[in-house]
XYZ file of C-alpha atoms in Angstrom:
246
model
C 3.316 -48.231 -12.251
C 6.831 -47.823 -10.527
C 7.903 -46.669 -14.265
C 4.965 -43.928 -14.393
C 5.967 -42.319 -10.525
C 9.589 -42.101 -11.241
C 8.538 -40.172 -14.446
C 5.936 -37.928 -12.623
C 9.260 -37.556 -10.107
C 11.736 -36.435 -12.669
C 8.755 -34.173 -14.387
C 8.442 -32.454 -11.033
C 12.076 -32.057 -10.100
C 12.423 -30.932 -13.211
C 10.211 -28.300 -13.327
C 11.044 -26.729 -9.840
C 14.854 -26.284 -11.218
C 13.534 -24.669 -14.571
C 11.255 -22.465 -12.223
C 13.959 -21.667 -9.652
C 16.568 -20.763 -12.682
C 14.080 -18.822 -14.500
C 12.627 -16.834 -11.456
C 16.452 -16.376 -9.544
C 16.925 -13.207 -10.186
C 13.864 -11.922 -11.702
C 12.507 -8.403 -9.542
C 9.390 -6.766 -9.758
C 9.561 -2.935 -9.396
C 7.165 -0.290 -8.015
C 7.369 3.561 -8.193
C 6.347 6.714 -10.018
C 6.678 7.721 -13.196
C 6.144 10.691 -15.518
C 5.355 11.805 -19.062
C 5.744 15.168 -20.640
C 4.767 16.189 -24.104
C 7.296 17.404 -26.117
C 7.511 19.729 -29.596
C 4.379 21.617 -30.592
C 2.169 19.098 -30.517
C -1.597 20.415 -29.367
C -2.210 18.589 -26.499
C 0.602 20.848 -24.725
C -1.088 24.171 -25.876
C -3.610 26.110 -23.951
C -7.332 25.022 -23.601
C -8.671 28.226 -24.712
C -7.605 29.139 -27.971
C -5.658 32.564 -28.957
C -5.068 34.436 -31.802
C -0.993 34.457 -30.853
C -0.940 30.713 -30.827
C -0.504 28.568 -33.844
C -2.520 26.424 -34.557
C -5.745 27.641 -33.887
C -7.187 24.987 -31.663
C -8.515 24.166 -28.362
C -5.178 22.459 -26.719
C -4.769 19.660 -24.503
C -3.611 22.093 -22.016
C -0.879 20.064 -20.333
C 1.912 21.906 -20.192
C 4.287 19.797 -17.661
C 5.038 16.871 -16.785
C 1.865 14.333 -15.891
C 2.056 11.852 -12.697
C 1.494 8.342 -12.885
C 2.615 4.932 -10.874
C 4.361 2.305 -12.778
C 4.693 -1.614 -12.145
C 7.656 -3.582 -13.598
C 8.943 -6.887 -13.937
C 12.236 -7.709 -15.205
C 13.117 -11.206 -16.113
C 17.149 -12.146 -17.251
C 17.307 -14.605 -20.093
C 21.386 -15.114 -20.147
C 23.679 -16.738 -17.112
C 25.457 -13.436 -17.459
C 22.221 -11.402 -16.795
C 22.868 -8.753 -19.545
C 20.014 -9.538 -21.589
C 16.434 -8.925 -20.053
C 12.833 -8.957 -20.773
C 10.802 -6.295 -18.627
C 7.275 -5.736 -18.619
C 4.587 -3.820 -16.927
C 2.365 -1.147 -16.629
C 2.011 2.473 -17.045
C -0.617 4.322 -15.389
C -1.061 7.873 -16.103
C -2.906 10.345 -14.823
C -3.476 13.467 -17.262
C -5.071 16.506 -15.271
C -4.904 19.950 -16.866
C -6.484 23.176 -15.662
C -6.450 26.831 -16.684
C -8.289 29.563 -15.327
C -8.466 32.808 -17.522
C -9.680 36.163 -16.449
C -12.803 37.537 -18.538
C -13.403 41.178 -16.617
C -12.595 42.177 -13.531
C -15.394 40.145 -11.386
C -15.730 37.154 -13.667
C -13.196 34.121 -14.422
C -13.364 31.477 -16.557
C -12.627 28.031 -15.608
C -11.314 24.944 -17.810
C -10.447 21.360 -17.274
C -9.558 18.694 -19.381
C -8.497 14.814 -17.537
C -8.182 11.532 -18.470
C -6.391 8.492 -17.801
C -4.037 6.589 -19.818
C -2.936 2.895 -19.246
C -0.110 1.559 -20.676
C 1.172 -2.052 -20.692
C 4.435 -2.741 -22.283
C 6.910 -5.402 -22.998
C 10.596 -5.002 -24.073
C 13.984 -6.540 -24.304
C 16.868 -4.543 -21.801
C 20.979 -4.684 -21.834
C 23.058 -4.251 -18.899
C 25.720 -1.961 -20.621
C 28.088 -1.553 -17.348
C 28.728 -3.153 -13.833
C 29.262 -0.479 -11.482
C 30.657 -2.920 -8.926
C 32.177 -0.492 -6.489
C 29.189 1.561 -5.991
C 26.952 -1.570 -6.625
C 24.993 -0.284 -9.441
C 24.509 -1.320 -13.373
C 23.740 1.010 -16.408
C 21.169 -0.466 -18.913
C 19.414 0.346 -22.301
C 16.102 -0.972 -23.285
C 13.688 -0.812 -26.300
C 9.861 -1.587 -25.138
C 6.630 -2.112 -27.288
C 3.761 -0.027 -25.635
C -0.485 -0.579 -25.843
C -1.848 2.635 -24.733
C -5.413 2.944 -23.482
C -6.893 6.940 -22.991
C -10.197 6.532 -20.867
C -12.447 8.802 -18.646
C -11.791 11.547 -20.897
C -13.776 14.744 -19.125
C -13.679 18.048 -20.192
C -15.776 21.233 -18.304
C -15.949 24.874 -18.751
C -16.902 27.255 -15.754
C -17.951 30.723 -15.617
C -17.291 32.382 -12.027
C -18.755 35.622 -10.843
C -17.057 36.950 -7.904
C -19.724 38.911 -6.298
C -22.555 36.855 -7.795
C -22.135 33.440 -7.206
C -25.931 32.634 -8.160
C -24.570 33.190 -12.016
C -22.037 31.002 -12.100
C -22.232 28.434 -14.687
C -21.049 24.630 -15.342
C -20.726 22.993 -18.465
C -19.821 19.052 -18.984
C -18.094 19.397 -22.838
C -18.958 16.619 -25.004
C -15.418 14.771 -25.779
C -13.768 12.652 -27.961
C -14.183 9.064 -28.150
C -11.829 6.249 -25.909
C -8.817 5.428 -28.139
C -6.244 2.856 -28.484
C -2.748 3.220 -29.997
C 0.741 1.142 -30.309
C 3.717 2.886 -29.313
C 7.558 2.562 -28.594
C 9.985 3.439 -25.762
C 13.452 3.727 -25.650
C 14.977 4.250 -22.240
C 18.249 4.321 -20.395
C 18.615 3.752 -16.730
C 20.533 3.148 -13.684
C 20.164 0.725 -10.739
C 21.815 1.008 -7.572
C 21.506 -1.024 -4.017
C 19.821 0.808 -1.316
C 19.676 -2.075 1.269
C 18.945 -5.735 1.190
C 16.888 -6.761 -1.029
C 15.990 -3.518 -2.134
C 17.287 -1.468 -5.344
C 16.694 2.014 -6.940
C 16.156 2.017 -10.386
C 15.651 5.526 -12.159
C 15.520 6.083 -15.785
C 14.619 8.638 -18.971
C 13.171 7.686 -21.855
C 11.652 8.771 -25.366
C 8.465 7.470 -26.546
C 6.366 8.038 -29.115
C 2.655 7.012 -28.061
C 0.539 6.620 -31.504
C 3.529 5.007 -33.921
C 0.881 2.600 -35.041
C -3.188 2.830 -35.026
C -3.333 6.875 -35.937
C -7.054 7.990 -36.603
C -7.643 11.168 -38.592
C -11.459 11.051 -38.411
C -10.883 11.680 -34.616
C -8.027 14.381 -35.122
C -5.653 15.336 -32.665
C -4.776 11.935 -29.749
C -4.520 14.395 -26.676
C -7.115 17.446 -26.904
C -11.181 17.490 -26.117
C -12.319 18.516 -29.606
C -12.083 18.173 -32.922
C -13.131 21.750 -33.987
C -10.037 23.462 -36.158
C -8.605 20.236 -36.161
C -7.679 18.248 -39.342
C -5.525 15.199 -38.335
C -3.992 12.955 -35.547
C -0.356 14.251 -35.391
C 2.157 12.412 -33.716
C 3.210 12.254 -29.744
C 6.490 12.172 -28.852
C 6.875 12.395 -24.794
C 9.668 12.667 -22.343
C 9.416 9.685 -19.830
C 10.979 9.656 -16.086
C 10.683 6.699 -13.827
C 11.950 6.023 -10.471
C 11.234 2.843 -8.931
C 11.938 0.420 -5.855
C 12.717 -3.115 -6.804
C 12.604 -6.315 -5.109
C 14.663 -8.946 -6.342
C 13.108 -12.674 -6.065
């Protein structure tokens, strides 16, 4: 009986030591993130088709950086704390609006929105310890699972002097989508004040590395009309996070 008690006590002590070593320098980060479509992907074209724009499609309308929130946990896996495993979630709010004059007193208003939830896990390496400014630089490669949902598209025709004639149509959109992608990131961490640090990074990501569906057509546009396939979607990603080390 005493041997059993001793074994249990040793197991508890060992597990507490392992837990403390594993989480000793683990950090939790929360902050802002943005995603901007690169290249000539239809997702960044205007929603109203134009004969002067190629290809002739109803674009997604996402012309600039789309805002979001990010939560990240970073776990060191070696004694020098150079190799780390980051994992977390990106929550992006894609929101596009356009106003197009039809005549002196008529305007078309287009809107296209959806949410993009992206859990991820990766491997990070600290390149430099800049002790004189209490900072470090790092690179990381992440594997990401993108989920697009809450897709909405509306068209409204507004009459300036005859509001009773205003027309609002909720367009039928594409179904939700799930894709697997990747992101390469370079960043810098700097001490703000104990125990808070700042983490700023820039990355290049591919949203749909795996799981493209040509029958759904383009990933980030509201309608299939005039489309023939799903193109790769490259993004420029920024994040600005506040870090707390456990």
